[in-house]
PDB file of C-alpha atoms in Angstrom:
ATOM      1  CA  UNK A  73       5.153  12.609  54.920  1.00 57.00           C
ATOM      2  CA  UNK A  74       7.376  12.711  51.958  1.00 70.00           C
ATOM      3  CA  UNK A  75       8.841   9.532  49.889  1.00 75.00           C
ATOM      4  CA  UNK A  76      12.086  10.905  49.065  1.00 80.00           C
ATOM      5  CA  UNK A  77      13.560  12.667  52.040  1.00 80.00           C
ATOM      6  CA  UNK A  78      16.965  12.897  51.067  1.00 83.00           C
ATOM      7  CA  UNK A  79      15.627  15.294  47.754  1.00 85.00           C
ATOM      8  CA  UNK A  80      13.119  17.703  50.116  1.00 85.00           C
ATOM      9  CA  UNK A  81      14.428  21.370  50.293  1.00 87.00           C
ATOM     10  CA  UNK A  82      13.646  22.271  53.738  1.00 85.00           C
ATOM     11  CA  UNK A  83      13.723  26.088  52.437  1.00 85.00           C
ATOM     12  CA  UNK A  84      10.790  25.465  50.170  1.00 85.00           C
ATOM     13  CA  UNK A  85       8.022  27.966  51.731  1.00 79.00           C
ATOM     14  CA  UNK A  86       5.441  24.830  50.366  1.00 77.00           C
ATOM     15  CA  UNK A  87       6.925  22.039  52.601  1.00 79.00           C
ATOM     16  CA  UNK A  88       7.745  24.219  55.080  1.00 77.00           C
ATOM     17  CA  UNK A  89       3.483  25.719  55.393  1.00 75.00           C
ATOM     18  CA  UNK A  90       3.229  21.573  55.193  1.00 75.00           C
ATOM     19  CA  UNK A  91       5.118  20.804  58.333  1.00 78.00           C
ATOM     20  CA  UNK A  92       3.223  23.547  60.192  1.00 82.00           C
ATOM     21  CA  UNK A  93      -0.261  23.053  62.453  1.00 85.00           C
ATOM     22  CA  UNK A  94      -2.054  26.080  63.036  1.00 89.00           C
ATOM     23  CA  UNK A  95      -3.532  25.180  65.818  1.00 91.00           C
ATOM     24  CA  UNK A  96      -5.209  27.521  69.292  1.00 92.00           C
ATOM     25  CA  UNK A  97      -3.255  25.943  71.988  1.00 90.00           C
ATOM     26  CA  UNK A  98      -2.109  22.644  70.374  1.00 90.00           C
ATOM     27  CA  UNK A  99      -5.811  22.232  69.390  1.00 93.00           C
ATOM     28  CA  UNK A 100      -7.610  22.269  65.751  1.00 93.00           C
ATOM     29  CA  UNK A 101     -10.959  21.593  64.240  1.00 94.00           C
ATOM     30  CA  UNK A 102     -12.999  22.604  67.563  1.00 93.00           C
ATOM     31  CA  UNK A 103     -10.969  19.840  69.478  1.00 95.00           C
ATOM     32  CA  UNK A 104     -10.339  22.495  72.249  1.00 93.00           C
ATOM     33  CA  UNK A 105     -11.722  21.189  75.358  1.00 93.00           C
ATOM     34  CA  UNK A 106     -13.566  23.296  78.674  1.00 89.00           C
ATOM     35  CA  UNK A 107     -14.079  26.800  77.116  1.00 93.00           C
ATOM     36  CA  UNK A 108     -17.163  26.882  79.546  1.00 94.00           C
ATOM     37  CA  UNK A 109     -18.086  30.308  81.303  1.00 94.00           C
ATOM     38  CA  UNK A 110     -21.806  31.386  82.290  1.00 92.00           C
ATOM     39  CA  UNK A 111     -23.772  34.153  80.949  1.00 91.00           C
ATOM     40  CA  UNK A 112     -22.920  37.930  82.603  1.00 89.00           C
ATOM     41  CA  UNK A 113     -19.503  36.685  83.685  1.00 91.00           C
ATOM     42  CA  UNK A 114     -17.025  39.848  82.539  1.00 93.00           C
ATOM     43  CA  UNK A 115     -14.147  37.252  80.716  1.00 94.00           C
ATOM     44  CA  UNK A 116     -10.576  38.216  80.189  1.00 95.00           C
ATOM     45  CA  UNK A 117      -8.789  36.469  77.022  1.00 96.00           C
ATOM     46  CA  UNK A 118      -5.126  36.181  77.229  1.00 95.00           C
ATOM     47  CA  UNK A 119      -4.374  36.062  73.879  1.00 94.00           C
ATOM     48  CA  UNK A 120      -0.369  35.387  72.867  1.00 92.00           C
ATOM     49  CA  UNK A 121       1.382  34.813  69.445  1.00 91.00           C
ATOM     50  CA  UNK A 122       3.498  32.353  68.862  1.00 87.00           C
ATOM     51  CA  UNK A 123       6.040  31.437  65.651  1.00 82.00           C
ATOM     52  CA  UNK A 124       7.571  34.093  63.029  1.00 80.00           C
ATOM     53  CA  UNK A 125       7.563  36.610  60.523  1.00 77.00           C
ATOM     54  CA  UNK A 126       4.653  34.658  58.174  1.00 77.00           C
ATOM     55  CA  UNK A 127       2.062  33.640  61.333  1.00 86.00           C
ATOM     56  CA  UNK A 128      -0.325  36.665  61.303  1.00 90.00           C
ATOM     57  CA  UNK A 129      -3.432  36.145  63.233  1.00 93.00           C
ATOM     58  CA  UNK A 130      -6.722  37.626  62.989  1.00 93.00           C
ATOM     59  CA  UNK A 131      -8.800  35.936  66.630  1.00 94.00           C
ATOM     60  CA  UNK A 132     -12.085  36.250  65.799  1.00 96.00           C
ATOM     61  CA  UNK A 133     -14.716  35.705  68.433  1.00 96.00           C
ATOM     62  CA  UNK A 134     -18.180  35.265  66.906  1.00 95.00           C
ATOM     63  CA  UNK A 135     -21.471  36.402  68.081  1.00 93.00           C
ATOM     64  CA  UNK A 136     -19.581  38.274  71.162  1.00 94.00           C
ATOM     65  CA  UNK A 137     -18.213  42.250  71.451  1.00 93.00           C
ATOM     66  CA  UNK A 138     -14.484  42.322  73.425  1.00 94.00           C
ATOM     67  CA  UNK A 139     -12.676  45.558  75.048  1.00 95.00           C
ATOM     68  CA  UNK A 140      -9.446  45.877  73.712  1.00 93.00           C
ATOM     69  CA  UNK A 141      -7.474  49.201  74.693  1.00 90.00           C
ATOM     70  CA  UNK A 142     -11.110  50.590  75.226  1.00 89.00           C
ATOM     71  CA  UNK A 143     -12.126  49.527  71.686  1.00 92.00           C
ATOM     72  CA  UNK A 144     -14.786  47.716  71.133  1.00 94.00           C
ATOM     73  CA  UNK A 145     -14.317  44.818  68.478  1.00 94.00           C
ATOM     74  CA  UNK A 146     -15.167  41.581  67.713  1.00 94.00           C
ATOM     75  CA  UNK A 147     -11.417  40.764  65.980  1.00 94.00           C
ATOM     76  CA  UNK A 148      -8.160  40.818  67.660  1.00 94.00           C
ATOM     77  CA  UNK A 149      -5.193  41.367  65.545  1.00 93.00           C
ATOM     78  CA  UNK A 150      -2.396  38.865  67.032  1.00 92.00           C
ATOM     79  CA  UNK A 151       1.649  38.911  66.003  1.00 92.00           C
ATOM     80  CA  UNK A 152       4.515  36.760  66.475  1.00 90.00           C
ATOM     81  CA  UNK A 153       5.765  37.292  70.098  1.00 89.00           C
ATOM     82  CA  UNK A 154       2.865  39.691  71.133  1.00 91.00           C
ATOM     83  CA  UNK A 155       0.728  39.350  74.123  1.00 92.00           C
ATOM     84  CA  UNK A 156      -2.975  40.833  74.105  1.00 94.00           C
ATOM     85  CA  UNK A 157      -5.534  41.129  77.021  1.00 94.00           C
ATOM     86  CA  UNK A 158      -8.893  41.273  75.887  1.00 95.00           C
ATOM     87  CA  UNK A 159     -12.107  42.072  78.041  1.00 96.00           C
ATOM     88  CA  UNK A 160     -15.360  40.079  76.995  1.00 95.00           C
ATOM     89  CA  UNK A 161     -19.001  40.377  78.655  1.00 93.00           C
ATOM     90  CA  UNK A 162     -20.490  36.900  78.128  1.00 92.00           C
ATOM     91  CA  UNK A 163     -23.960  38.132  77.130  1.00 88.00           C
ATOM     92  CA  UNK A 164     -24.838  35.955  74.701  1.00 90.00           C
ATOM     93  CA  UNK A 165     -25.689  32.111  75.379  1.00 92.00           C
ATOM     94  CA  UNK A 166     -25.108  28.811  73.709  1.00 94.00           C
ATOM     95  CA  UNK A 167     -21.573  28.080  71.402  1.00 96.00           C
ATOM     96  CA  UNK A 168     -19.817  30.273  69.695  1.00 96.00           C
ATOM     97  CA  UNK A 169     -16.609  29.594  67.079  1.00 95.00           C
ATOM     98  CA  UNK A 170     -13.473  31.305  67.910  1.00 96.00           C
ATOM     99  CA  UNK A 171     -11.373  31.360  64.493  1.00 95.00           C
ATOM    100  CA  UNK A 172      -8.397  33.079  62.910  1.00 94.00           C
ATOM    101  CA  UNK A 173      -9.830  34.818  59.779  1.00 91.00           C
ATOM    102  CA  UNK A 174      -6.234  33.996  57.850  1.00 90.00           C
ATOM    103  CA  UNK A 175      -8.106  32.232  54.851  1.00 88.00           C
ATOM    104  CA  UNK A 176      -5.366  28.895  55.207  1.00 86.00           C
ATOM    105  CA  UNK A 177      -5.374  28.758  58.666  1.00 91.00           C
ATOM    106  CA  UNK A 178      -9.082  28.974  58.936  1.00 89.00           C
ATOM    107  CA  UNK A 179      -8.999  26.034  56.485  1.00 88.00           C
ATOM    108  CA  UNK A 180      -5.646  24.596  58.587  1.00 88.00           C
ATOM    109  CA  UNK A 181      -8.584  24.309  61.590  1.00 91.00           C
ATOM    110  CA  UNK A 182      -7.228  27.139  63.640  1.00 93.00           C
ATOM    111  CA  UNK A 183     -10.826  26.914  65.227  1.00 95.00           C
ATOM    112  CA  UNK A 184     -12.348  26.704  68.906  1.00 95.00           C
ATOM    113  CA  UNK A 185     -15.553  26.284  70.262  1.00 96.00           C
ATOM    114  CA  UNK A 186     -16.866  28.185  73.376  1.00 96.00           C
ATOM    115  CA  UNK A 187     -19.896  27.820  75.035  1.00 96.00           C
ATOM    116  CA  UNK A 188     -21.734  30.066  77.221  1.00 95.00           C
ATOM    117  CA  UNK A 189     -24.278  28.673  80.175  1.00 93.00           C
ATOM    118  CA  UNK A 190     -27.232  30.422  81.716  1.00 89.00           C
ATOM    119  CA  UNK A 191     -25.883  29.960  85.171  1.00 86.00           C
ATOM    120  CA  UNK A 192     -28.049  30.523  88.495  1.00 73.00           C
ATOM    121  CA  UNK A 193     -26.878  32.556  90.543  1.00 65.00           C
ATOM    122  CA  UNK A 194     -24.139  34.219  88.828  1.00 55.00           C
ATOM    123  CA  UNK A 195     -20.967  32.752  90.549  1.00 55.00           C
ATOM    124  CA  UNK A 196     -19.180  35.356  88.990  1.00 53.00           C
ATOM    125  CA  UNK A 197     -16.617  37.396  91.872  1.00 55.00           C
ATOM    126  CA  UNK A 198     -14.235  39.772  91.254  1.00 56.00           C
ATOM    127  CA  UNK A 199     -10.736  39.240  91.708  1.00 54.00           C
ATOM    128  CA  UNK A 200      -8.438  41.087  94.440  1.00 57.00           C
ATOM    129  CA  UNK A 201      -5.929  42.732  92.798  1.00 65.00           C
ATOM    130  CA  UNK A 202      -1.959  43.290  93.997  1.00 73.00           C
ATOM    131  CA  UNK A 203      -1.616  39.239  94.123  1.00 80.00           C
ATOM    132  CA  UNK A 204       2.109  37.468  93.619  1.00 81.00           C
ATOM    133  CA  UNK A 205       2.550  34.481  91.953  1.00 86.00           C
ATOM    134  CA  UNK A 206       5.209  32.464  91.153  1.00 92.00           C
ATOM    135  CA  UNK A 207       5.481  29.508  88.615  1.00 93.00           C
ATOM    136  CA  UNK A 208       8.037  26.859  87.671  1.00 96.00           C
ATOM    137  CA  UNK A 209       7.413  26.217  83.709  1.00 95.00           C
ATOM    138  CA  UNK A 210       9.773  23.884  81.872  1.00 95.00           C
ATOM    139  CA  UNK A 211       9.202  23.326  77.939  1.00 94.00           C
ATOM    140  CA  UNK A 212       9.678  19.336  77.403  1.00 94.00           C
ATOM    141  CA  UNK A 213       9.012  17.415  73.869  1.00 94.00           C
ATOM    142  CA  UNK A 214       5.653  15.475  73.525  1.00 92.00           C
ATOM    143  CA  UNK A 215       4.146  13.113  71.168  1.00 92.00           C
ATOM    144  CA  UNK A 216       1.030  15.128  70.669  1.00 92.00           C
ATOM    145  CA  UNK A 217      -2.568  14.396  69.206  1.00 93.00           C
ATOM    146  CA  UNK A 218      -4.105  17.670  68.058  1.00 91.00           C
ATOM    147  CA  UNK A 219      -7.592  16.077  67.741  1.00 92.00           C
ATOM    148  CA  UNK A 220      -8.185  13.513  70.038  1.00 92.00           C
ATOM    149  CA  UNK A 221     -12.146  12.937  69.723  1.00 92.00           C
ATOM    150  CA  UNK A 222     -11.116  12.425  65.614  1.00 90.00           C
ATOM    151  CA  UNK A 223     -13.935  14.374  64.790  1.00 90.00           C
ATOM    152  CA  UNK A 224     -13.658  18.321  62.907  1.00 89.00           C
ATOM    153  CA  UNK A 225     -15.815  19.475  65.417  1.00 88.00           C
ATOM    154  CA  UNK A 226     -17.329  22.462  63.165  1.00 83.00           C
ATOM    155  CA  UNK A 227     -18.329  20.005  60.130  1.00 85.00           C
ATOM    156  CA  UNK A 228     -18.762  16.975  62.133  1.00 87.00           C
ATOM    157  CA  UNK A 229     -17.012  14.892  59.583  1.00 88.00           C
ATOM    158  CA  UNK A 230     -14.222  12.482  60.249  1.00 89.00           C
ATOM    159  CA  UNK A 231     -10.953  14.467  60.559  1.00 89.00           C
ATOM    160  CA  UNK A 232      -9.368  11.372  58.446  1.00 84.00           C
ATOM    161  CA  UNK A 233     -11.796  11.750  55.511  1.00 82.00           C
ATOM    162  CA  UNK A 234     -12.226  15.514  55.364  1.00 72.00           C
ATOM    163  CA  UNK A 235     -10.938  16.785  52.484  1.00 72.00           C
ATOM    164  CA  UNK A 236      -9.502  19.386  54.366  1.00 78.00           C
ATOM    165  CA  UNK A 237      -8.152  17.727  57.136  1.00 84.00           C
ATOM    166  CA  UNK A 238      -6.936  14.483  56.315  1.00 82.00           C
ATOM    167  CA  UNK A 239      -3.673  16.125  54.831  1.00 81.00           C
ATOM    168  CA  UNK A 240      -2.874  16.050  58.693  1.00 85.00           C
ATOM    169  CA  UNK A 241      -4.585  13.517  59.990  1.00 88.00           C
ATOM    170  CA  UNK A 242      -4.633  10.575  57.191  1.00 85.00           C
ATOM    171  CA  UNK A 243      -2.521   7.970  58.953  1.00 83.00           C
ATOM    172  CA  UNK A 244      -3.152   5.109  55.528  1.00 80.00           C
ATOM    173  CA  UNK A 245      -0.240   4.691  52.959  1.00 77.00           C
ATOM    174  CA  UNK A 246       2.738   5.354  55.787  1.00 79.00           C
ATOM    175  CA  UNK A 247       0.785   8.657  56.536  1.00 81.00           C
ATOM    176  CA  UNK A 248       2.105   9.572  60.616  1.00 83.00           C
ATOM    177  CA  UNK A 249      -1.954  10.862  61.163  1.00 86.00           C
ATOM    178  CA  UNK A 250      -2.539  13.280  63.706  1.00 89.00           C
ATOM    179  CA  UNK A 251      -0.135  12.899  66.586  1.00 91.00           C
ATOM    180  CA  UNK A 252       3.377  15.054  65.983  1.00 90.00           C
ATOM    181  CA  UNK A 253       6.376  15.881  68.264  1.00 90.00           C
ATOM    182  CA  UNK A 254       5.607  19.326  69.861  1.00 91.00           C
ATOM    183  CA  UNK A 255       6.940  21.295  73.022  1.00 91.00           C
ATOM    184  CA  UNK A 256       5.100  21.686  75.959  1.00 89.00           C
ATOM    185  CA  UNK A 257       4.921  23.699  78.298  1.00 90.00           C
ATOM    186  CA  UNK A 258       4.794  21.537  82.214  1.00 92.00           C
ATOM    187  CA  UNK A 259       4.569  22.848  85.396  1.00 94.00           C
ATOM    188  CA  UNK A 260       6.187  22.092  88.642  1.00 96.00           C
ATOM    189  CA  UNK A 261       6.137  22.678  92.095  1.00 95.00           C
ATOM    190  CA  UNK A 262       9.374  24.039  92.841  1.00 94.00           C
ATOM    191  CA  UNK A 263      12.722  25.518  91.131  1.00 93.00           C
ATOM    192  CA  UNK A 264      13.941  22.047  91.376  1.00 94.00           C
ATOM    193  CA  UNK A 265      12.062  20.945  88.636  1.00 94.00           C
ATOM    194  CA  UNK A 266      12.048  17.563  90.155  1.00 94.00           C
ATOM    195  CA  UNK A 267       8.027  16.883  90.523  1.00 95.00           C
ATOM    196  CA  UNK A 268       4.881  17.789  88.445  1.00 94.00           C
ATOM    197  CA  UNK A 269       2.286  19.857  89.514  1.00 93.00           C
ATOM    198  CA  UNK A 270      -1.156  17.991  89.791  1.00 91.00           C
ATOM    199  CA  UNK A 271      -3.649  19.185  87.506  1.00 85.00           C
ATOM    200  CA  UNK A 272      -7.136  19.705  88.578  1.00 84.00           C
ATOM    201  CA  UNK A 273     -10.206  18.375  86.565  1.00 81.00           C
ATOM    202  CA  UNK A 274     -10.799  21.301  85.232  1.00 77.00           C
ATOM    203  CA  UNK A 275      -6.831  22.191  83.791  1.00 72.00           C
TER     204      UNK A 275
END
């Protein structure tokens, strides 16, 4: 929000950090829903970075040890247009924070919450490996709501009347609140691009 749009420089580095929303997959504040897997499950995290030369990640997983190029760590160093695989053994039960360690977008609620169940039996199978598949991704303009529940999820304060937050979210005195036009990414079924795929319960 500005008052005087006509006098904003759009190369000032200030309004420019303003207009951004560090978020982990259009999600901030813990508002990431159905990061479920059960205990002894070996995970794989398909990490990618996303913007430009300024949005340096540091993913950290808490409470967990990852593989990464046969490495273990606990922090995943993420750069614009990179792509990591990580490996993750979920040993340890109940929810855990997954956070970039940049100081403003750990404040800018670049946060997730993960939970791991005790699950019995493990339902855990390995994958066959040599599969093919083939996808039909288009990238189409949303109104989107980073944090539907309204709720920072880690402080359990109202994202409105955070202090932190509510630069984002305040939607009083001609605020816009939480919902912003972003791309996203939409699948369909065929190169015609004609019909969405259905999403399961679980997508």
């Amino acid at each position: 929000y500005c008052s005087a749009p006509a006098k904003v420089n759009k190369d000032n580095e200030g309004f420019q950090e303003s207009n951004k929303m560090h978020s982990i997959n259009g999600y901030v504040y813990g508002n990431l829903p159905d990061l479920s897997m059960c205990m002894g499950n070996k995970i794989h995290w398909h990490l990618f970075g996303m913007g430009n030369e300024v949005d340096l990640h540091s993913a950290f997983f808490h409470g967990q040890i990852l593989t990464d190029k046969r490495h273990h760590t606990d922090t995943v160093s993420l750069f614009p247009a990179t792509f990591v695989n990580v490996e993750m053994v979920a040993d340890n039960p109940g929810e855990w924070l997954l956070s970039c360690q940049v100081n403003d977008h750990l404040e800018a609620g670049m946060q997730a919450i993960f939970e791991i169940k005790k699950c019995f039996p493990n339902v855990h199978k390995p994958r066959p490996f040599g599969e093919t598949r083939q996808y039909f991704i288009a990238a189409e303009e949303v109104i989107w709501d980073y944090g539907p529940t309204g709720i920072n999820q880690y402080s359990g304060k109202k994202l409105a009347d955070d202090s932190v937050s509510d630069t984002f979210f305040d939607s009083r005195n001609d605020h816009i609140g939480g919902k912003y036009k972003k791309v996203q990414y939409v699948e369909y079924t065929d190169d015609t691009f004609s019909k969405r795929k259905e999403k399961t319960p679980e997508e």
